[in-house]
Coordinates of C-alpha atoms and ligand atoms in Angstrom, one line a residue:
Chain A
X651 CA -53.6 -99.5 148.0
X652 CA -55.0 -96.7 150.2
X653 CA -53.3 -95.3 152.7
X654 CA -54.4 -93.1 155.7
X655 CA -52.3 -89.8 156.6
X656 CA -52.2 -87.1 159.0
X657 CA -50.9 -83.3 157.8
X658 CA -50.9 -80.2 158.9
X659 CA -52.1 -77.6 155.8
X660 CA -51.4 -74.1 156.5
X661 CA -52.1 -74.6 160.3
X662 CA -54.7 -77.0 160.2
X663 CA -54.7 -80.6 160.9
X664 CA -56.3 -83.1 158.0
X665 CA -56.8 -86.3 158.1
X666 CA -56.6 -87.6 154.4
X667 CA -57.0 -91.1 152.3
X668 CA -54.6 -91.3 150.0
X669 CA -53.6 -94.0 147.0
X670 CA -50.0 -94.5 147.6
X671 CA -49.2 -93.2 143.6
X672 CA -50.8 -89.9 144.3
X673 CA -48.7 -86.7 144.5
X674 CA -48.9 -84.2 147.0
X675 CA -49.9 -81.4 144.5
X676 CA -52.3 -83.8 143.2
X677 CA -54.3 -84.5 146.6
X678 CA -53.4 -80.5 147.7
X679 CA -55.3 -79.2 144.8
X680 CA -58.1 -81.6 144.1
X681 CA -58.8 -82.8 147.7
X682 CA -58.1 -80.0 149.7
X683 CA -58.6 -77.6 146.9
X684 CA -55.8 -75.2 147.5
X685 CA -55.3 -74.5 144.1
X686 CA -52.4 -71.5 144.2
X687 CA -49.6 -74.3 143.8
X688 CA -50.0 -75.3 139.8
X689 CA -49.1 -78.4 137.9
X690 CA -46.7 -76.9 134.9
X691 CA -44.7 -79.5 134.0
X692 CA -45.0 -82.5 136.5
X693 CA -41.3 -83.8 136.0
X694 CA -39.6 -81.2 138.7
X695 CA -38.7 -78.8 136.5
X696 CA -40.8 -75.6 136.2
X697 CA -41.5 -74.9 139.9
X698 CA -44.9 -73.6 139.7
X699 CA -45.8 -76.2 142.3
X700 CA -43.1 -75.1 144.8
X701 CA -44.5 -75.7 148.7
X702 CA -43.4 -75.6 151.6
X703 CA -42.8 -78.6 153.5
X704 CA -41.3 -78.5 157.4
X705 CA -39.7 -75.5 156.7
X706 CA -38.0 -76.5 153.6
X707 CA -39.4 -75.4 149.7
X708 CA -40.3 -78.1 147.5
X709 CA -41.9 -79.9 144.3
X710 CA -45.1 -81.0 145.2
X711 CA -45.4 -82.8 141.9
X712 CA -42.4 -84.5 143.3
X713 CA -43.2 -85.8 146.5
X714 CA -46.1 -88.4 147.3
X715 CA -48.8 -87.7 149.4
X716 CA -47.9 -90.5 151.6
X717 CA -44.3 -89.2 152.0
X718 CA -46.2 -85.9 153.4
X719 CA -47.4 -88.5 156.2
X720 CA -47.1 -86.2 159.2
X721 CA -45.7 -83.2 157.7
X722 CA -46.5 -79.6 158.2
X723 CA -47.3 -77.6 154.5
X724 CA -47.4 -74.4 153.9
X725 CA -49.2 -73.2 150.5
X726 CA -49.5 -69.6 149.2
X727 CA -52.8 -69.9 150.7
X728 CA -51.4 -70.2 153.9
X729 CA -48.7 -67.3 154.4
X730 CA -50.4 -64.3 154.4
X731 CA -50.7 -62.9 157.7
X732 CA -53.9 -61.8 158.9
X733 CA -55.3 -59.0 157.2
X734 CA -52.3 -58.0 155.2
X735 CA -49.8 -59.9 152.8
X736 CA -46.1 -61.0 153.1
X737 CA -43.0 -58.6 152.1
X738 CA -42.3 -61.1 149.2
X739 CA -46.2 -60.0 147.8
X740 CA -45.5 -56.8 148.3
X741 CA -42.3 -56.9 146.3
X742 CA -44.0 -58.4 143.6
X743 CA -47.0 -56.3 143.1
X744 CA -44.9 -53.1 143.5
X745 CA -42.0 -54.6 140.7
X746 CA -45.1 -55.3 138.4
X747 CA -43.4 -59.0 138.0
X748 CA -46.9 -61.2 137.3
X749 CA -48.5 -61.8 133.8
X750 CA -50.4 -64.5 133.4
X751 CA -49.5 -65.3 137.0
X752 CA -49.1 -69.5 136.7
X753 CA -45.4 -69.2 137.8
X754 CA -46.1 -67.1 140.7
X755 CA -47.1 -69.0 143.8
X756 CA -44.0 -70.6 142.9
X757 CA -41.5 -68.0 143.1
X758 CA -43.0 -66.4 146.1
X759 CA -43.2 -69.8 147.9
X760 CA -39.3 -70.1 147.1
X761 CA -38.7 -66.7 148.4
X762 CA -40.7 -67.2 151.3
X763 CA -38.9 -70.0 151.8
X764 CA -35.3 -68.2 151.6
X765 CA -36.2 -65.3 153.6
X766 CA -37.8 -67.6 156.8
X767 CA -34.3 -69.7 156.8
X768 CA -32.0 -67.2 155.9
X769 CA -33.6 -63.1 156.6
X770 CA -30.6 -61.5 155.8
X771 CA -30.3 -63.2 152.7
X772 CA -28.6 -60.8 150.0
X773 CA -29.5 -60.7 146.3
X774 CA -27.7 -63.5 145.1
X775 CA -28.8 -65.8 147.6
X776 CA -32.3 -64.7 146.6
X777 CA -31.9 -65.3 143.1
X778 CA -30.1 -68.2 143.9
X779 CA -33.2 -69.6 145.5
X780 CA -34.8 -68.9 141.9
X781 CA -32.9 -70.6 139.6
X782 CA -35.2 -73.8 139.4
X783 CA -38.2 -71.4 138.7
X784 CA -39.4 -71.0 135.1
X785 CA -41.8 -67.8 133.6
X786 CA -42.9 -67.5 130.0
X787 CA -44.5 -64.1 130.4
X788 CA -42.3 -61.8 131.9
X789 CA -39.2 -61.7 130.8
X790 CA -37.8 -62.1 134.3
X791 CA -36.8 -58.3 134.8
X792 CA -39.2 -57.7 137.1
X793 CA -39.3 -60.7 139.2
X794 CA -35.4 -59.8 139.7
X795 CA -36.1 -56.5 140.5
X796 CA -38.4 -58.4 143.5
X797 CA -35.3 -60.2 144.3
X798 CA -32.7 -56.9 144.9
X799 CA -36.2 -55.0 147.0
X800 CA -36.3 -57.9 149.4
X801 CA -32.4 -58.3 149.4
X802 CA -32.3 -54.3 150.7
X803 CA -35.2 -54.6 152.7
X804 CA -33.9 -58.0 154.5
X805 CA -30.0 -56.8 155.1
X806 CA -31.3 -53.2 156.8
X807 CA -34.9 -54.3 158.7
X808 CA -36.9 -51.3 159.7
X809 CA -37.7 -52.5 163.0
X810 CA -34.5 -54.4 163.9
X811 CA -32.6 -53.4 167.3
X812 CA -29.0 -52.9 166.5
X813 CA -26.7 -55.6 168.0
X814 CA -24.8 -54.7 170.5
Chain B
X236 CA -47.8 -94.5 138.4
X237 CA -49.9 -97.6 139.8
X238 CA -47.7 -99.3 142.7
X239 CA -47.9 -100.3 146.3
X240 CA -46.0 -98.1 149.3
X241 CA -44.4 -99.5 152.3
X242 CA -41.9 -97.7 155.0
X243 CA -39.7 -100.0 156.5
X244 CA -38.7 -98.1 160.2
X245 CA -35.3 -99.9 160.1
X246 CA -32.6 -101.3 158.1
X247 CA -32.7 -104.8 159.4
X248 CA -37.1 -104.3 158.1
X249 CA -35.6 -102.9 154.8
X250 CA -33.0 -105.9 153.9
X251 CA -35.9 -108.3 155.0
X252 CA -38.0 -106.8 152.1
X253 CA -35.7 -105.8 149.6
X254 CA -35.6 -108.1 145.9
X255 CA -35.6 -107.5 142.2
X256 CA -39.6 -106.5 142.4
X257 CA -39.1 -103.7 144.5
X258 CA -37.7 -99.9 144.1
X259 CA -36.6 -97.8 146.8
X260 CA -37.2 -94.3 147.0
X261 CA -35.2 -92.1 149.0
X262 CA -35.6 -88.3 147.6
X263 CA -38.1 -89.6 144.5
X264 CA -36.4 -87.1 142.0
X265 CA -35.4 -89.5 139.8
X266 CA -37.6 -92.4 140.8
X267 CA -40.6 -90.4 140.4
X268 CA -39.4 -88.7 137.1
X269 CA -38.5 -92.3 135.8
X270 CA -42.1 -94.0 136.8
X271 CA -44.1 -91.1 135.7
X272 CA -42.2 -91.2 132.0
X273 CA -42.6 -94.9 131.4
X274 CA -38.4 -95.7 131.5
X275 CA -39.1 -97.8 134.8
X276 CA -42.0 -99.9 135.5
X277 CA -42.8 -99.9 139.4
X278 CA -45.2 -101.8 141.1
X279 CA -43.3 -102.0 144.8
X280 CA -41.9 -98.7 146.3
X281 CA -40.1 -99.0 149.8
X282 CA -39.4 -95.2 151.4
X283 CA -36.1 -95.8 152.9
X284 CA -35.6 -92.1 154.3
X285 CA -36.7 -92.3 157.9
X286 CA -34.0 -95.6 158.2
X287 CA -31.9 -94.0 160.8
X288 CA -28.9 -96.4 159.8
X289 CA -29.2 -94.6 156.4
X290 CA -28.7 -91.1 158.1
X291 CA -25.6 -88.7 159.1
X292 CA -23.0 -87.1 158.1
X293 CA -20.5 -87.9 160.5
X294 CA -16.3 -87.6 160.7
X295 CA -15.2 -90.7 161.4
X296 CA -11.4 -92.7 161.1
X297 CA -9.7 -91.1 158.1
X298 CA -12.2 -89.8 156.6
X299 CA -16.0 -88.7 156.0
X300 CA -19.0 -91.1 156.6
X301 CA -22.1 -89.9 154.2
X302 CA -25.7 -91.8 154.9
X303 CA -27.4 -92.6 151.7
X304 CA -30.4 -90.7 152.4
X305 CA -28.5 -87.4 153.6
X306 CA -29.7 -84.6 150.7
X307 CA -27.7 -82.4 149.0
X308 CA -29.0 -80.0 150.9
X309 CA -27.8 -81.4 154.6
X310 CA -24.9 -81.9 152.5
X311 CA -24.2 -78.5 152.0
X312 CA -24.8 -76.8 155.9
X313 CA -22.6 -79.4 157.0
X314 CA -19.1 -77.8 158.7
X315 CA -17.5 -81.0 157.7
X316 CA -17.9 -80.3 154.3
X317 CA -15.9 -77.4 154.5
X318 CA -12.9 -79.5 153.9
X319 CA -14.5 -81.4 151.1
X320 CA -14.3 -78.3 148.9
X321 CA -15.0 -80.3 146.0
X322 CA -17.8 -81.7 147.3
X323 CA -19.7 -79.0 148.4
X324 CA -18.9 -77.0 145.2
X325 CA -21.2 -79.6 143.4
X326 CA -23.7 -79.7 146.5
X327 CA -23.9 -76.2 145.7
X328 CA -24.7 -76.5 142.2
X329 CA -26.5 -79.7 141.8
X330 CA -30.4 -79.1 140.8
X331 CA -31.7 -76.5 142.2
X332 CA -33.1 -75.5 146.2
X333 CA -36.3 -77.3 145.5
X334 CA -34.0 -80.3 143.9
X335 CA -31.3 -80.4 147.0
X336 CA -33.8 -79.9 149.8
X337 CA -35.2 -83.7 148.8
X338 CA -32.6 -85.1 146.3
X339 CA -29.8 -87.3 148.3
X340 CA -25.9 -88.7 147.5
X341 CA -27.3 -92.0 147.5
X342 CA -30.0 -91.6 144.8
X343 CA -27.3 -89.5 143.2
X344 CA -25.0 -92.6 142.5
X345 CA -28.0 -95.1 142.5
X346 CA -29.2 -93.2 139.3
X347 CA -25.5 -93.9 137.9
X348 CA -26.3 -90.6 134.9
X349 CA -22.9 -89.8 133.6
X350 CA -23.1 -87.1 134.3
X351 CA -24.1 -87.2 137.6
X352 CA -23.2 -84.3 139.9
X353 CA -21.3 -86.8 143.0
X354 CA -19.8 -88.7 140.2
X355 CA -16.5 -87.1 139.2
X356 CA -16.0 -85.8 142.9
X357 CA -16.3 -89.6 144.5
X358 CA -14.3 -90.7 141.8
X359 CA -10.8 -88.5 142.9
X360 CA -11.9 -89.1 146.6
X361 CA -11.7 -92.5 145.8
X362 CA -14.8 -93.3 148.2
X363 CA -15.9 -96.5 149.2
X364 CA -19.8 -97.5 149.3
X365 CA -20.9 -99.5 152.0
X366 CA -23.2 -101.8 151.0
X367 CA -25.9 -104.1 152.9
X368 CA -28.0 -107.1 152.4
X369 CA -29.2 -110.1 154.0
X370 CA -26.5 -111.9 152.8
X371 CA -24.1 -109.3 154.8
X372 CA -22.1 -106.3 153.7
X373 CA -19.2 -105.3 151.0
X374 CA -17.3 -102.5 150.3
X375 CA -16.6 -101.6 146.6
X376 CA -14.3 -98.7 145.5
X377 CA -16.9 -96.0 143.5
X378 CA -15.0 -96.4 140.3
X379 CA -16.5 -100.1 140.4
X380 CA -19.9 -99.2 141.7
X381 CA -20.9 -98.0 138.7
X382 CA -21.0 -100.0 135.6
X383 CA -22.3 -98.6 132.8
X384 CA -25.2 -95.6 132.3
X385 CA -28.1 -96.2 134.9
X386 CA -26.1 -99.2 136.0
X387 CA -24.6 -100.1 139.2
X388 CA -22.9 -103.3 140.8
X389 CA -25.6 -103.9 143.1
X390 CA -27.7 -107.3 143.3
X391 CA -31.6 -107.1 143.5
X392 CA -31.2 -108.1 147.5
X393 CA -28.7 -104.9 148.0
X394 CA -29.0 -101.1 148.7
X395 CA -26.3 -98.6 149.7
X396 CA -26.0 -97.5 153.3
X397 CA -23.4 -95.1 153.1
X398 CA -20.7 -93.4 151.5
X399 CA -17.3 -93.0 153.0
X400 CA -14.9 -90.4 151.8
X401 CA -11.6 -90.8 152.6
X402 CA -10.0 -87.4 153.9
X403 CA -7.4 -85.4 151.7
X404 CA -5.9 -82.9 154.4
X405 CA -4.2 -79.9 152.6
X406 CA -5.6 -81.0 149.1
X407 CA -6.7 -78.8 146.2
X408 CA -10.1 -79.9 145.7
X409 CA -12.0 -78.4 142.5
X410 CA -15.2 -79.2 140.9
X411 CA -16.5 -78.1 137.5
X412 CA -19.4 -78.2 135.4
X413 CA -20.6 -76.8 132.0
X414 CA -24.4 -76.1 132.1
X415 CA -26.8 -75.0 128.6
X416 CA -28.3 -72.3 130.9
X417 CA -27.0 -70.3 133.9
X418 CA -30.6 -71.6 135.6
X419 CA -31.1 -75.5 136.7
X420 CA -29.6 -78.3 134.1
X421 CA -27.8 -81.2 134.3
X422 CA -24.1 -80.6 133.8
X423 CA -23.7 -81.4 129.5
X424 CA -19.7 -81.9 131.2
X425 CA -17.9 -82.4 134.4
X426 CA -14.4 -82.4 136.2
X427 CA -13.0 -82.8 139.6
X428 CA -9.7 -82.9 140.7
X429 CA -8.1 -83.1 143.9
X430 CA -4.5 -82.2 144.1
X431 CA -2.3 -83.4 147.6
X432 CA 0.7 -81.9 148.0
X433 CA -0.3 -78.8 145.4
X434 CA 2.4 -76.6 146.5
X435 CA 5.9 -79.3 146.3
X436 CA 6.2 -80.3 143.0
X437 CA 8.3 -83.3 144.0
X438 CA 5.9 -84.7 146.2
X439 CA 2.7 -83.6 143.8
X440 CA 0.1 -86.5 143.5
X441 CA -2.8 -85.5 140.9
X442 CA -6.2 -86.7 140.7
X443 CA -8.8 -85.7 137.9
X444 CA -12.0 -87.2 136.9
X445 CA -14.9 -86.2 134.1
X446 CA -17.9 -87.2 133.8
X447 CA -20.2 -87.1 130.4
X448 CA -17.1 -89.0 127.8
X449 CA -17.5 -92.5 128.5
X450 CA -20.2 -94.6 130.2
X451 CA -19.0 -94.6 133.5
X452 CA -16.8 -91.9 135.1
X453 CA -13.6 -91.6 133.3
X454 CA -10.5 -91.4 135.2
X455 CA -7.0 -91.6 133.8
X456 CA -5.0 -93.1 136.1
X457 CA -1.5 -93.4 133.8
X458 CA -2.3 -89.9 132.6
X459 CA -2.3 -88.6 136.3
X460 CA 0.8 -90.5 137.0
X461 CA 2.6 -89.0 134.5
X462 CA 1.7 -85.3 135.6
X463 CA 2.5 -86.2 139.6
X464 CA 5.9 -85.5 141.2
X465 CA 7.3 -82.9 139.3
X466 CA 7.3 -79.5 138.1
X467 CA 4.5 -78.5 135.5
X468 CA 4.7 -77.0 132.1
X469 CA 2.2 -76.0 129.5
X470 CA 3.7 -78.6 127.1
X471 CA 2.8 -81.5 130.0
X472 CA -0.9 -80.5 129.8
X473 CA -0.7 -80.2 126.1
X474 CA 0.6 -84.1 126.0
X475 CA -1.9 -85.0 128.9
X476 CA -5.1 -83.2 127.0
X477 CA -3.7 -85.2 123.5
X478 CA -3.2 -88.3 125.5
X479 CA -7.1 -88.1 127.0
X480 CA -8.7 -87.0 123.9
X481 CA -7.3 -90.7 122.1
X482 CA -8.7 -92.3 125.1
X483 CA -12.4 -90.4 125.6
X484 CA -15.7 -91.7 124.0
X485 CA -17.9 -88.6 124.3
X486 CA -21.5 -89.8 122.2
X487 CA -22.2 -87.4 119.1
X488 CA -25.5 -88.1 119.8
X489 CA -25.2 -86.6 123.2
X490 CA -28.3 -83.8 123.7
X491 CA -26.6 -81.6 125.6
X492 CA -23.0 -81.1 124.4
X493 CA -21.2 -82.3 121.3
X494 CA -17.9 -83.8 121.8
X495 CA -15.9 -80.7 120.6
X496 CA -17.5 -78.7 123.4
X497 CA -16.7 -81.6 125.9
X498 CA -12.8 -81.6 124.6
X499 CA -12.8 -77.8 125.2
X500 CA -14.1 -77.8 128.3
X501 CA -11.2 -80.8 129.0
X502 CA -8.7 -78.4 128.0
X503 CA -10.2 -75.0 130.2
X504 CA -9.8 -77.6 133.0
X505 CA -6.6 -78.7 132.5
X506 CA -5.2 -75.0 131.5
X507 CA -7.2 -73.7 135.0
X508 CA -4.9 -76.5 136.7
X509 CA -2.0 -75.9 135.3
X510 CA -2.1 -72.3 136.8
X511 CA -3.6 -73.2 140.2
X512 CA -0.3 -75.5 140.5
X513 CA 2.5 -73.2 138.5
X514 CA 3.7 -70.2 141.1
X515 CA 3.5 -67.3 140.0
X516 CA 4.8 -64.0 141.7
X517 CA 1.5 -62.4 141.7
X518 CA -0.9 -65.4 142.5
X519 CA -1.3 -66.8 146.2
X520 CA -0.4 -70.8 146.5
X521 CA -3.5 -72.8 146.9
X522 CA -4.3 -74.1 150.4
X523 CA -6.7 -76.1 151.0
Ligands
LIG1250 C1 -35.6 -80.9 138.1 C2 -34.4 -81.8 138.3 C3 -33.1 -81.3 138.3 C4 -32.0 -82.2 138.6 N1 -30.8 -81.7 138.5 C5 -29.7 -82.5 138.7 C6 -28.4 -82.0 138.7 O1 -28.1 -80.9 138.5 N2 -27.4 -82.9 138.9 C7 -27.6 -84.3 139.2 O2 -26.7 -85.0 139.3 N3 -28.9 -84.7 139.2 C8 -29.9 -83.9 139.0 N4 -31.2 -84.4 139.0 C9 -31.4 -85.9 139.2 C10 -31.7 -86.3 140.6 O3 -32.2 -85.2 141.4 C11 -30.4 -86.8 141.3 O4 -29.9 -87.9 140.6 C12 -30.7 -87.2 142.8 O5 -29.5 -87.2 143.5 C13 -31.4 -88.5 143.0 O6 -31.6 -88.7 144.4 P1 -33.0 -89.1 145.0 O7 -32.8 -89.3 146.4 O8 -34.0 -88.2 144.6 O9 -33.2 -90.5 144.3 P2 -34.4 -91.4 144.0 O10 -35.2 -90.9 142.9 O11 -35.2 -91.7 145.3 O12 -33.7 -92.8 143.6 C14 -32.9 -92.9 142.4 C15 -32.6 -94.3 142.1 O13 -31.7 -94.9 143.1 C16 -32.2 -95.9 143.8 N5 -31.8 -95.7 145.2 C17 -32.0 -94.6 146.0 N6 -31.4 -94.8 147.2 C18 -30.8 -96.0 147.2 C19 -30.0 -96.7 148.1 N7 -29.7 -96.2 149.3 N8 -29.6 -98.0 147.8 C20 -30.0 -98.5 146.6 N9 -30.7 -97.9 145.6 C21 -31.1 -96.6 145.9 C22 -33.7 -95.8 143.6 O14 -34.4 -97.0 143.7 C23 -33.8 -95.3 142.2 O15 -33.7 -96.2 141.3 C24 -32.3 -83.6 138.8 C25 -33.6 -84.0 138.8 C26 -34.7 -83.2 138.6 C27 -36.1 -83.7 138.7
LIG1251 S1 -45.1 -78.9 138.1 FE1 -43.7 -79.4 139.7 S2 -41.9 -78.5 139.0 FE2 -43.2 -78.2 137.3
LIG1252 S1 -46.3 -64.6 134.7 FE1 -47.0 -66.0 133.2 S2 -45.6 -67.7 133.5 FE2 -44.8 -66.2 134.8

């Protein structure tokens, strides 16, 4: 059975037909071809296909595209801001912490999705926020070492007006 | 996955639909999971998350009223949870962000796994699930809601509205889990118990509850009677662990902890008890 949705994809409304057994990661990658979300394990447990859905991070392999009916998504494709990249990026490129690089987009979407709800979120809560996301390359280490930069960076902002 | 997709807009549109050919899905992390493997064959799938009557988490007479669809995640930034300690110790460990944001109480029990994060926790709350159909509603007490593993008391025609969780004012609550990795896993073992009275031996009431030794959620009711109303003692828990471990049924076959390691975790559970309940000079009483 096919079924008509609207979304909202990194800012931009689609109108999409879906089958009502297709999966959101499905229909993000091979409709709209936003392929930075990856399909590791399909059962929920790897997170390489963490998104961003109304504000929230989840499984795309998880949710149906129908379910997405009227949602706003946000991919990695979607949160760099213009010319530039996010702090998380940052982090990562100057902790070394990608490999191969499947796992990524996952763990920066989850990240992305701490720091937006929570910005002064500490170390733990960061790797808190990780603890559903699996790597086979690097060892973790590094993508810790992400975790404690952002942590520092989030709890003393440089541009931040002190409270009264 | 080859099946059809509806979204009833109310409950009244739900019952109307609901029989032995059709699945709900509320946060799909099981469902999904299940359909993809092969272990449930789907050809009907009715979204019941935007049913308003299944939503809120709302303090109500006596206790806490939980929609089916609220996730563990609403669960968790909820200020009434904060005196459900229990209960928001295993909202804060079930799954994993991802998992909570879309995974819900209802699904939870639903799934009926044994061991099942809610289980243990509804079990010494003694909660109630509301149940609907067209037929009308019930009310069954959680330790008969679920019947066996992946089993629950409902008919084809039913589904669960909501959870109400009687309150405990001044309880200890305590939730515990043993995990293969520090990471996301289901618990290979869990215990709750809720303890009213904690501080006056004489008036003392215990509850415990663990998940992962028999089919359904184990709780020993005589066991608990015998440890309420009185002073403690290391030799009491010593009797109590002896008197559970004739009674348990963990499976040898189980993947994720062998029955020795279940037993052990029994005994770290009742040992941690026993000194949140004994005074001692240097420890702080337990409030709660
Ligand atoms: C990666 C991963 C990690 C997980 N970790 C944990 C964990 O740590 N602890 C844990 O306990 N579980 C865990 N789970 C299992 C699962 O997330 C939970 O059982 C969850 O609570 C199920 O809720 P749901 O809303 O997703 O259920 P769904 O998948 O939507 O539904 C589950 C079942 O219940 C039925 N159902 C749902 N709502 C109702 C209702 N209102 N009335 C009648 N029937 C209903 C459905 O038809 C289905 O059969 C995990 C799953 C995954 C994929
Ligand atoms: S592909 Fe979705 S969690 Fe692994
Ligand atoms: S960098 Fe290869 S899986 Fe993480």
């Amino acid at each position: 059975m096919k079924h008509d949705i609207q979304l909202t994809v990194n800012g931009i409304p689609r109108n999409l037909t879906v089958t009502a057994d297709d999966t959101l990661l499905r229909v993000l990658r091979e409709e709209l071809h936003l392929t930075g979300a990856k399909k590791g394990c399909g059962e929920g447990e790897c997170g390489a296909c963490t998104i961003i859905m109304n504000g929230e991070a989840i499984r795309a392999c998880l949710v149906l595209a129908v379910e997405a009916n009227g949602a706003d998504i946000l991919t990695i494709e979607g949160i760099t801001p213009p010319n530039g990249i996010t702090r998380v990026q940052q982090a990562f490129i100057e902790a070394d912490a990608v490999q191969c690089g499947f796992c990524t987009p996952g763990f920066v979407m989850a990240l992305e999705a701490e720091l937006r709800r929570n910005p002064r979120a500490t170390a733990a809560d960061l790797r808190n926020a990780l603890g559903g996301h699996l790597c086979r390359c690097t060892g973790y280490e590094a993508i810790l070492q992400v975790t404690e930069t952002l942590a520092t960076s989030a709890t003393r902002p440089k541009n931040t007006k002190k409270r009264a | 996955m080859n099946f059809t997709y509806a979204q009833p807009r109310t409950l009244a549109e739900l019952l109307a639909q609901k029989d032995a050919q059709t699945h709900l899905l509320a946060g799909g992390t099981d469902l999904l999971v299940d359909t993809r493997s092969g272990k449930k064959s789907v050809a009907r799938v009715l979204d019941i998350k935007a049913i308003p009557e299944l939503r809120g988490i709302r303090a109500v007479k006596g206790g806490l009223q939980i929609g089916a669809c609220e996730t563990f995640t609403h669960l968790l930034r909820s200020p009434h949870l904060q005196k459900y300690p229990a209960l928001r110790e295993c909202a804060s460990v079930m799954g994993c962000h991802e998992i909570r944001n879309r995974a819900t109480l209802g699904g939870n029990i639903c799934n009926a796994s044994p061991g099942s994060e809610s289980s243990v926790v509804l079990s010494v709350h003694e909660a109630q699930i509301n149940i609907a159909s067209r037929r009308g509603t019930r009310r069954v007490a959680y330790d008969d809601f679920t019947t066996g593993v992946n089993r629950t008391c409902l008919e084809p025609d039913e589904v669960v509205v909501s959870i109400f969780i009687p309150s405990a004012p001044r309880a200890l609550g305590i939730y515990r889990r043993i995990t293969r990795t520090a990471g996301m896993d289901l618990a290979c073992w869990n215990g709750a118990a809720l303890v009213f009275s904690p501080n006056t031996p004489a008036k003392r009431e215990i509850r415990f509850a663990f998940g992962t030794v028999m089919s359904t959620t184990y709780r020993p009711r005589a066991i608990e009677a015998q440890l309420s109303r009185r002073p403690l003692t290391p030799a009491d828990m010593d009797a109590a662990y002896e008197a559970i471990c004739a009674e348990i049924q963990p499976r040898a076959s189980s993947l994720r902890a062998s029955p020795d390691e279940k037993r052990r975790a029994i005994r770290n559970f009742l040992n941690e008890l026993l000194a949140l309940l004994t005074p001692a000079p240097t420890r702080r009483q337990p409030t709660a």
